[in-house]
Coordinates of C-alpha atoms and ligand atoms in Angstrom, one line a residue:
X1 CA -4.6 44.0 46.5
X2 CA -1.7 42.9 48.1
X3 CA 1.6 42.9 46.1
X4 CA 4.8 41.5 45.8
X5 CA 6.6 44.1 48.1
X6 CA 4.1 43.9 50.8
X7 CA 4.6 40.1 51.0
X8 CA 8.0 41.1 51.7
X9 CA 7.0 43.0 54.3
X10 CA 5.1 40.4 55.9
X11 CA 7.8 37.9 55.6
X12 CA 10.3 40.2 57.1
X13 CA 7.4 40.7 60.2
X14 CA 6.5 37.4 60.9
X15 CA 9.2 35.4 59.8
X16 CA 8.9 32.2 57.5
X17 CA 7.7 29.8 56.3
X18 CA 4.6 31.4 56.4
X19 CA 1.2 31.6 54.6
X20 CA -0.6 35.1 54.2
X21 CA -4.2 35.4 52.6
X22 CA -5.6 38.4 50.9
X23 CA -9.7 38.7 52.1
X24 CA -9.8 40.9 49.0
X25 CA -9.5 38.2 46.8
X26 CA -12.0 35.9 48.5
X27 CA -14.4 39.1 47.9
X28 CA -13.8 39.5 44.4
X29 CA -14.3 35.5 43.6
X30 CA -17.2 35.7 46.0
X31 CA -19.2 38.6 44.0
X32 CA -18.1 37.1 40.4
X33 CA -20.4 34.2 41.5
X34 CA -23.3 36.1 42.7
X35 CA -23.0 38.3 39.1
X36 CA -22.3 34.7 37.2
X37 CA -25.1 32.9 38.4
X38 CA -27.7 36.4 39.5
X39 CA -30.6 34.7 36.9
X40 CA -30.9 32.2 39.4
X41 CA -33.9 33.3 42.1
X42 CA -32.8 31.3 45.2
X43 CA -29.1 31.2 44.8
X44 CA -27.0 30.1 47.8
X45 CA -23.1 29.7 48.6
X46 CA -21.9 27.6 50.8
X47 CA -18.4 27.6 51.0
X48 CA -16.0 24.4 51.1
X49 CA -14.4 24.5 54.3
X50 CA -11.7 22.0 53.9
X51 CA -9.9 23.8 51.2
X52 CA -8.9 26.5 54.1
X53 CA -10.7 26.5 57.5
X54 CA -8.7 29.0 59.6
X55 CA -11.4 30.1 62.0
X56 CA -11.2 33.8 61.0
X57 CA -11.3 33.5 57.2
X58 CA -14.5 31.4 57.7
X59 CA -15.4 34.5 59.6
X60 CA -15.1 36.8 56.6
X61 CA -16.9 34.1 54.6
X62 CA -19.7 33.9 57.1
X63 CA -19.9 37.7 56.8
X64 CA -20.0 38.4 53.0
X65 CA -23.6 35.9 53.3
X66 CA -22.2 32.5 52.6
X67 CA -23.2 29.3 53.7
X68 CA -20.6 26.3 54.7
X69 CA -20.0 22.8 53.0
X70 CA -18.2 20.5 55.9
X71 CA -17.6 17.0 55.7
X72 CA -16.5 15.8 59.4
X73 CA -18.0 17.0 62.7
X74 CA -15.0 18.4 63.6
X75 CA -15.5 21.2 60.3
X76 CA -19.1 21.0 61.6
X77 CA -17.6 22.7 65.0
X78 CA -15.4 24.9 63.6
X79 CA -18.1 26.5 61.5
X80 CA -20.4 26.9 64.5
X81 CA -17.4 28.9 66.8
X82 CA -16.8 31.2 63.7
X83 CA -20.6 32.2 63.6
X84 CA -22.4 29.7 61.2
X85 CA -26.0 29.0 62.3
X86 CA -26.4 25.3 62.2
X87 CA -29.3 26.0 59.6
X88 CA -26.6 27.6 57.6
X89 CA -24.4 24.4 57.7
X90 CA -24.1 21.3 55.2
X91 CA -22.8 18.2 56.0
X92 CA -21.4 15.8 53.2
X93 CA -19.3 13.3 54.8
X94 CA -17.9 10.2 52.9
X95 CA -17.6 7.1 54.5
X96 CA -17.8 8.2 58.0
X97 CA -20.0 6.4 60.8
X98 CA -23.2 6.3 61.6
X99 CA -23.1 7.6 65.0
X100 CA -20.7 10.8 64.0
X101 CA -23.8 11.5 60.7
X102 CA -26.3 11.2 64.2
X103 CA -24.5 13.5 66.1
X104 CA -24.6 16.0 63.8
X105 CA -27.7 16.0 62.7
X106 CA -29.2 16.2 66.2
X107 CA -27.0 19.4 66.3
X108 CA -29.6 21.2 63.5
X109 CA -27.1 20.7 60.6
X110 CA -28.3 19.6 57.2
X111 CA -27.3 16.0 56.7
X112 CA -26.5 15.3 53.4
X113 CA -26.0 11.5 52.8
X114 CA -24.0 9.4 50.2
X115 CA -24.8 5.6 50.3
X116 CA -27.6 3.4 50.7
X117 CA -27.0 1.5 53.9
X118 CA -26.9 4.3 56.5
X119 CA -30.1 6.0 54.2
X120 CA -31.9 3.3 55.5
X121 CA -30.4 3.1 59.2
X122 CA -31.2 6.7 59.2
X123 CA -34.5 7.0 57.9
X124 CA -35.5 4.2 60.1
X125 CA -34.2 5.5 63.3
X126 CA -34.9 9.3 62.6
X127 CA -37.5 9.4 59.8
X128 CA -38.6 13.0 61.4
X129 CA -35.2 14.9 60.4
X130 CA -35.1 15.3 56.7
X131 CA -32.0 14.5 54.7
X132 CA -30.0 15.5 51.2
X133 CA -28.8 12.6 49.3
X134 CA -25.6 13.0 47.3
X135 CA -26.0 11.2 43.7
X136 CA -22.8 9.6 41.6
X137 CA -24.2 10.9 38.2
X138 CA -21.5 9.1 36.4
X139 CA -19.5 11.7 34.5
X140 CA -15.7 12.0 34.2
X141 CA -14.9 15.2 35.3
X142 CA -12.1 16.9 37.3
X143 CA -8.6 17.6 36.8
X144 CA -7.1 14.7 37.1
X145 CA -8.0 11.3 38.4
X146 CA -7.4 11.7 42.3
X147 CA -9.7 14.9 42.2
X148 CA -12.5 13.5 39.5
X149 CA -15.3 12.0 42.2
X150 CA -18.5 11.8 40.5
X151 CA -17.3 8.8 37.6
X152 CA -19.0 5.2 38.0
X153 CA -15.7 3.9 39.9
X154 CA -15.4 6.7 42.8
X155 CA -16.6 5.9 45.9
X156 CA -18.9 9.2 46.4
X157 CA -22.6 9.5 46.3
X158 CA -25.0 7.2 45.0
X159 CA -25.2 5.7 41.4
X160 CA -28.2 7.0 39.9
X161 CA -28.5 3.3 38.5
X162 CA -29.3 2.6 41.8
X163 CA -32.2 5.2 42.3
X164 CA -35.1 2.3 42.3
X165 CA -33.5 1.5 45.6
X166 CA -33.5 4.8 47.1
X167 CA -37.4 5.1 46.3
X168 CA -38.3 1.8 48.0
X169 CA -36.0 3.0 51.2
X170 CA -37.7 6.4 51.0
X171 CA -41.4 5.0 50.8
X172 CA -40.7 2.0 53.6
X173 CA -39.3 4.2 55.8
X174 CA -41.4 7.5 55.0
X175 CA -37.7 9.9 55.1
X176 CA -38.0 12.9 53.8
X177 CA -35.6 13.6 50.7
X178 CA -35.5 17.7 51.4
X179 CA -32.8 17.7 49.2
X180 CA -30.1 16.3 46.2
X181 CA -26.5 17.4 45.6
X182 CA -23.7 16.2 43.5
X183 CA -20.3 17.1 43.2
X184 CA -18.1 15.7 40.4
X185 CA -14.5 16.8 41.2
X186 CA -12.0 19.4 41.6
X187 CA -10.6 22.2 38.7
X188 CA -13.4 21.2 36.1
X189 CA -12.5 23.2 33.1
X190 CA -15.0 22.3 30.6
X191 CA -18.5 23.5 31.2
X192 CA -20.1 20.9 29.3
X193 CA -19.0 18.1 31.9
X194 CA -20.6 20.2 34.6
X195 CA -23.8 20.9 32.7
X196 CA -24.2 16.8 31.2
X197 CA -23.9 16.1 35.2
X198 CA -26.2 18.6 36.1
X199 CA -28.5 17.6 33.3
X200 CA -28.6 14.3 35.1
X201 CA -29.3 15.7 38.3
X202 CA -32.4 17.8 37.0
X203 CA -33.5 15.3 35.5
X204 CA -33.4 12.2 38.3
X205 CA -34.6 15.2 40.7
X206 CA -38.5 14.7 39.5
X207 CA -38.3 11.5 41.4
X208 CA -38.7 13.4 44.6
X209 CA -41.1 14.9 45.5
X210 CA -40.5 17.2 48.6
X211 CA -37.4 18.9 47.5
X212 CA -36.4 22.4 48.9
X213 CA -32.7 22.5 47.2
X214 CA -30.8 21.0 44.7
X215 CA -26.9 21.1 45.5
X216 CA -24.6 21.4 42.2
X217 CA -21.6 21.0 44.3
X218 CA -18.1 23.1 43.6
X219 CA -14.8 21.8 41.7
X220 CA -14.8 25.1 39.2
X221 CA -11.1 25.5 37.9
X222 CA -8.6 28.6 38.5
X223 CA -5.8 29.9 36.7
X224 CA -3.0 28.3 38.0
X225 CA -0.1 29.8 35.5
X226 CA 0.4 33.5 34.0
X227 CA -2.1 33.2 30.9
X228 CA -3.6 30.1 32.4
X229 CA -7.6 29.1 31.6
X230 CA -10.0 28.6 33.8
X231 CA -14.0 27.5 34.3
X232 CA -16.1 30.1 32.2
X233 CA -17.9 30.9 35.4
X234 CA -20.1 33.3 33.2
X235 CA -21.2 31.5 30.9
X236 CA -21.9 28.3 33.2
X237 CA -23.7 30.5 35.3
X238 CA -25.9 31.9 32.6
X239 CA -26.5 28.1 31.1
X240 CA -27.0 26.0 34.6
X241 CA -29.5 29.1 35.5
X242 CA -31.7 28.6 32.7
X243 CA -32.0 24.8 32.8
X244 CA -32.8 25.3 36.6
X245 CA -35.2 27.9 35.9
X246 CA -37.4 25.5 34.0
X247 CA -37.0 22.6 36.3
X248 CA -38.2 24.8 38.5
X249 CA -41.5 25.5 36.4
X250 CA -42.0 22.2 35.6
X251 CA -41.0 21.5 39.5
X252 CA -43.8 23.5 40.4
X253 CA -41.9 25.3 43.0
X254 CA -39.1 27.6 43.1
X255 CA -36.4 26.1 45.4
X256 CA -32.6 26.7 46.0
X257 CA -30.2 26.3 44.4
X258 CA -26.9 25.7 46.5
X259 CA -22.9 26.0 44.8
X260 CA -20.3 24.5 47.0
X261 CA -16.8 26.4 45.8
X262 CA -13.7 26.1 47.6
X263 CA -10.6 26.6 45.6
X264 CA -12.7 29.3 43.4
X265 CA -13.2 31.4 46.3
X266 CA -9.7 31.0 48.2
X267 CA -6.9 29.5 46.0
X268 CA -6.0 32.7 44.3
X269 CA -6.5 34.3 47.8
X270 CA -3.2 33.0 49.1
X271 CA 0.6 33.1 49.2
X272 CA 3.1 30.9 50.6
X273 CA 5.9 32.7 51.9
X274 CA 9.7 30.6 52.1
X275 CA 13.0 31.4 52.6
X276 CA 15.9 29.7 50.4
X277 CA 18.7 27.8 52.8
X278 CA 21.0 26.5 49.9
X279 CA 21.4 27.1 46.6
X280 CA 23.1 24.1 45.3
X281 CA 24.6 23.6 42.1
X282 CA 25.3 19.9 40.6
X283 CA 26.6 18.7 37.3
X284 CA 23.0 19.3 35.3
X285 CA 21.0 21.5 37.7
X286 CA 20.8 24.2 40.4
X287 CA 18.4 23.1 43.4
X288 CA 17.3 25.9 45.8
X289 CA 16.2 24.1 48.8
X290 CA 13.4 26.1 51.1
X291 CA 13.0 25.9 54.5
X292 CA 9.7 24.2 53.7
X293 CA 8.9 20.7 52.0
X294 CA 5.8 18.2 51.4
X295 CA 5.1 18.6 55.1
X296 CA 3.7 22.3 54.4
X297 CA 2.6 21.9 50.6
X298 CA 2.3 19.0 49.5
X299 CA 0.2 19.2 46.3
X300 CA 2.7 19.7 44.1
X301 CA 4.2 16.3 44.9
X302 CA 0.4 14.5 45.4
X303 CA -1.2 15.8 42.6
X304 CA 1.4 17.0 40.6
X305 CA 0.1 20.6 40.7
X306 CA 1.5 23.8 39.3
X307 CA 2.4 26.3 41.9
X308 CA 3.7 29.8 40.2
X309 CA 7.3 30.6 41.9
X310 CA 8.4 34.7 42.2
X311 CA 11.6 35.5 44.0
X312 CA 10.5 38.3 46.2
X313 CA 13.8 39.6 47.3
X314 CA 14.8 40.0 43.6
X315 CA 11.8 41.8 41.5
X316 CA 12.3 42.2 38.1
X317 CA 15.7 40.7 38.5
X318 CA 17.3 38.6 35.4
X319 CA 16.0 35.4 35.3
X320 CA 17.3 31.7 35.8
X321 CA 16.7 28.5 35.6
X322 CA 16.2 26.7 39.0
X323 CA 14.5 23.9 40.2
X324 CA 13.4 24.4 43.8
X325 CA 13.3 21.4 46.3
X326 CA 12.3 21.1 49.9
X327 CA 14.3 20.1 53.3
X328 CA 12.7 17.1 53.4
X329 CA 14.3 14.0 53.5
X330 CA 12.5 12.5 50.6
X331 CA 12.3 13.9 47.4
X332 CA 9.8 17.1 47.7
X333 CA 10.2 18.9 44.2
X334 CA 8.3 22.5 44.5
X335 CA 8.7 23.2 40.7
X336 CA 11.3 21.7 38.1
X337 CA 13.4 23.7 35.5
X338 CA 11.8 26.9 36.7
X339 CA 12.6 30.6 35.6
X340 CA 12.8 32.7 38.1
X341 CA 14.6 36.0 38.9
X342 CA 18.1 34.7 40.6
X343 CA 18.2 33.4 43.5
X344 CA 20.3 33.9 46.6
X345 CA 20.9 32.3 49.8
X346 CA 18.2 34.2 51.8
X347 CA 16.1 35.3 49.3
X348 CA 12.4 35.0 50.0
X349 CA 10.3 32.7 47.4
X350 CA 6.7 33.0 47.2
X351 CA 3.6 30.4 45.9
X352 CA 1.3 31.7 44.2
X353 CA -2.4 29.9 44.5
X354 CA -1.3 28.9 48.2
X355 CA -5.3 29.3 49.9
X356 CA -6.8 26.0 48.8
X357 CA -5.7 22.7 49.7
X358 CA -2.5 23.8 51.3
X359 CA -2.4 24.4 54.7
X360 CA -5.1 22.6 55.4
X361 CA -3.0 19.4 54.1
X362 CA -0.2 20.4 56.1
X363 CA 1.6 18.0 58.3
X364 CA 4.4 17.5 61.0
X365 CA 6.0 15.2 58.9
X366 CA 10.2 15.0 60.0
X367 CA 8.7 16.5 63.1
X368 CA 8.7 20.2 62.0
X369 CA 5.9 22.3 63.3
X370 CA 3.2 23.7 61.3
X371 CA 3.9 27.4 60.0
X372 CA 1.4 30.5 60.8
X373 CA -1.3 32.1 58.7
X374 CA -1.9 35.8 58.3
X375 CA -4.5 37.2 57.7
X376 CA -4.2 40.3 54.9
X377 CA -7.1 42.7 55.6
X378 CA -7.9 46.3 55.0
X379 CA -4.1 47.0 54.2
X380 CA -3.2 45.5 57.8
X381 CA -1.6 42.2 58.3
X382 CA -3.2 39.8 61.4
X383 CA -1.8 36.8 62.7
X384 CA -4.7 34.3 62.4
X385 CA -3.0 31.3 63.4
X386 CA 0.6 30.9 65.7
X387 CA 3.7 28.9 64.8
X388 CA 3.6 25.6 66.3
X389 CA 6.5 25.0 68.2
X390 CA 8.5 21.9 69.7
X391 CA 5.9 21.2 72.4
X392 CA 3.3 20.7 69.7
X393 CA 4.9 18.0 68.1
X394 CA 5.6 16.7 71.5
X395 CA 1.9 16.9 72.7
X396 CA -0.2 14.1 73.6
X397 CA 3.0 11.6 73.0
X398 CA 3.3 9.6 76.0
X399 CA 6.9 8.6 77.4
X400 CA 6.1 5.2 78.9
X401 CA 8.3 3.1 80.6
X402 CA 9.5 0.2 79.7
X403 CA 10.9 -2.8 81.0
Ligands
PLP1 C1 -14.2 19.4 48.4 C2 -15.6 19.6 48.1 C3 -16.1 20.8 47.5 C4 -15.2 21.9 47.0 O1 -14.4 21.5 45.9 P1 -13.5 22.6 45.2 O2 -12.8 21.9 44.1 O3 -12.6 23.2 46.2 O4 -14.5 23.7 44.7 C5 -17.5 20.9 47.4 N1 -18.3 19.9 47.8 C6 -17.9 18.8 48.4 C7 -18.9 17.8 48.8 C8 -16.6 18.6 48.6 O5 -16.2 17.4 49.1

């Protein structure tokens, strides 16, 4: 497992800012599903590709038997250069258009759709490719409000008030419903939100007739803190398999059953790596600005989210209170009133949780190039992706003339 003094390493190789990820991690959370959940028969993991979709780690993913959840075409893509079969692929887009949902499916990936209006398009156009359809079972899940998404006011999936309508789609336009899948929201702590919803699920599932998976989606909650909870993956696992195993019975068939996790499988798998440029002292408070911002992380300041802070360059040192800020000209607050070992100009700070979410969500914002991504494997550290550099941001601008 890769520790505090070999991030220092790596920061001193490659420079910062810098994110590294350790495929160790996305191993261990890999197998603690397949134990959580091994009274299912026909369990299958597709991974959540936005949360980190670095070619190479989807790579590993592909490699320790996983599946992928994408939700654009471009993911789609991605997924098929690092290996995925198009068989092996999901696709659970929200919103997106008709023609990009076509695309994709003509490419062999399972379509998985979430409202009423291109159901029908679809099914009347293409009745021969079969289709998933996401359902809004109306529970309040999730962290926090951005990140719940399967309540009666998000805009995902369809309401399960609203399954009459699907039937009389399904039967004019004779689509086949190979599938259902729901997905409620991101860092769902209590088990009993994810069982009520999947309770639902089960339940409106015996409307249809020629299922061969039902999707339970991801969202399961990591430690974020020292001492921190998170989803009892155990004991969800042991629960959600027994209700599935007598669906199943009463099914009359045994068919998948498919878990979507991204965070659970990468969060804890990375580290964001930053260097301090000031340490500034003002009447109440000591900033340490990075030479990072919101343009590299940026959900601390969107969803208010807890990052751990360590002070690489100073382990076990005495501790102080800081409160760490970005070089962004806006306010981009890392962590406030924060204990940490003191700092120096220099010093290298590290994120803990740093593999989901992050630099996927990057940006160029105050035109500053995106950092690399290293990969941590077998005690060896790979570049996986390059700096970008001034010609990046400059790409595709056009200087045009004018008069
Ligand atoms: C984002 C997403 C996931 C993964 O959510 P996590 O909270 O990272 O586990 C799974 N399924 C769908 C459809 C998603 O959009």
């Amino acid at each position: 497992m890769l520790q505090n003094k070999d991030l220092l390493t790596i920061a001193k190789e490659f420079g910062t800012p810098l994110y590294v990820y350790d495929t160790y991690s996305i191993k261990k959370q890999y197998e603690r599903l397949i134990t959580a959940f091994k009274n299912v028969s026909k369990l299958k993991i597709n991974y959540a590709a936005k949360a980190l979709s670095n070619i190479t780690i989807l790579k590993f993913i592909k490699k320790l038997g996983s599946g992928l959840d994408t939700v654009s075409i471009q993911e789609v893509k991605l997924g098929l250069i690092a290996g995925f079969k198009a068989g092996e692929i999901i696709y659970t887009p929200n919103g997106v258009s008709f023609n990009e949902i076509a695309e994709v499916a003509k490419m062999g990936v399972q379509i998985n759709i979430d409202n009423i209006s291109i159901l029908k398009e679809f099914g009347e156009k293409y009745k021969s490719i079969p289709v998933c359809i996401r359902i809004n079972p109306h529970v309040d899940a999730g962290g926090n409000y951005k990140i719940s998404v399967g309540h009666e006011d998000s805009k995902f999936g369809i309401s399960i008030n609203q399954i009459p309508i699907l039937l009389t789609i399904i039967s004019n336009t004779k689509i086949k419903i190979n599938g259902i899948h729901m997905h409620t929201g991101s860092d769902v702590l209590d088990i009993n939100d994810f069982l009520n919803a999947s309770d639902i699920l089960l339940k409106h599932a015996m409307y249809f007739k020629d299922l061969d998976f039902i999707d339970f989606g991801g969202g399961f909650k990591v430690p974020y803190k020292p001492g921190d909870i998170e989803t009892n993956i155990n004991e969800l696992g042991n629960k959600l398999a027994d209700r599935f195993n007598s669906f199943c019975k009463s099914y009359g068939k045994k068919i998948d059953f498919i878990l979507e996790p991204g965070k659970f499988l990468v969060s804890d798998a990375g580290y964001f790596l930053t260097s301090v440029n000031v340490v500034k002292q003002t009447n109440s408070t000591i900033f340490v600005h990075l030479n990072s911002g919101f343009n590299h992380l940026i959900r601390p300041m969107y969803y208010d989210s807890y990052h751990h802070i360590e002070n690489i360059s100073n382990i076990g040192g005495k501790k102080k209170i800081y409160t760490v800020v970005g070089y962004i000209c806006e306010t981009d607050t890392f962590g406030k009133n924060r204990e940490i070992e003191k700092i120096s100009k220099g010093d290298v700070l590290v994120f803990k949780n740093a593999g989901a979410y992050c630099f996927t969500m990057a940006s160029n914002y105050n035109s500053r190039p995106r950092p690399s991504e290293v990969l941590w494997h077998n005690n060896k550290s790979l570049l996986i992706r390059e700096e970008e550099d001034f010609d990046d941001i400059l790409n595709k601008q056009l200087d045009v003339e004018l008069d």
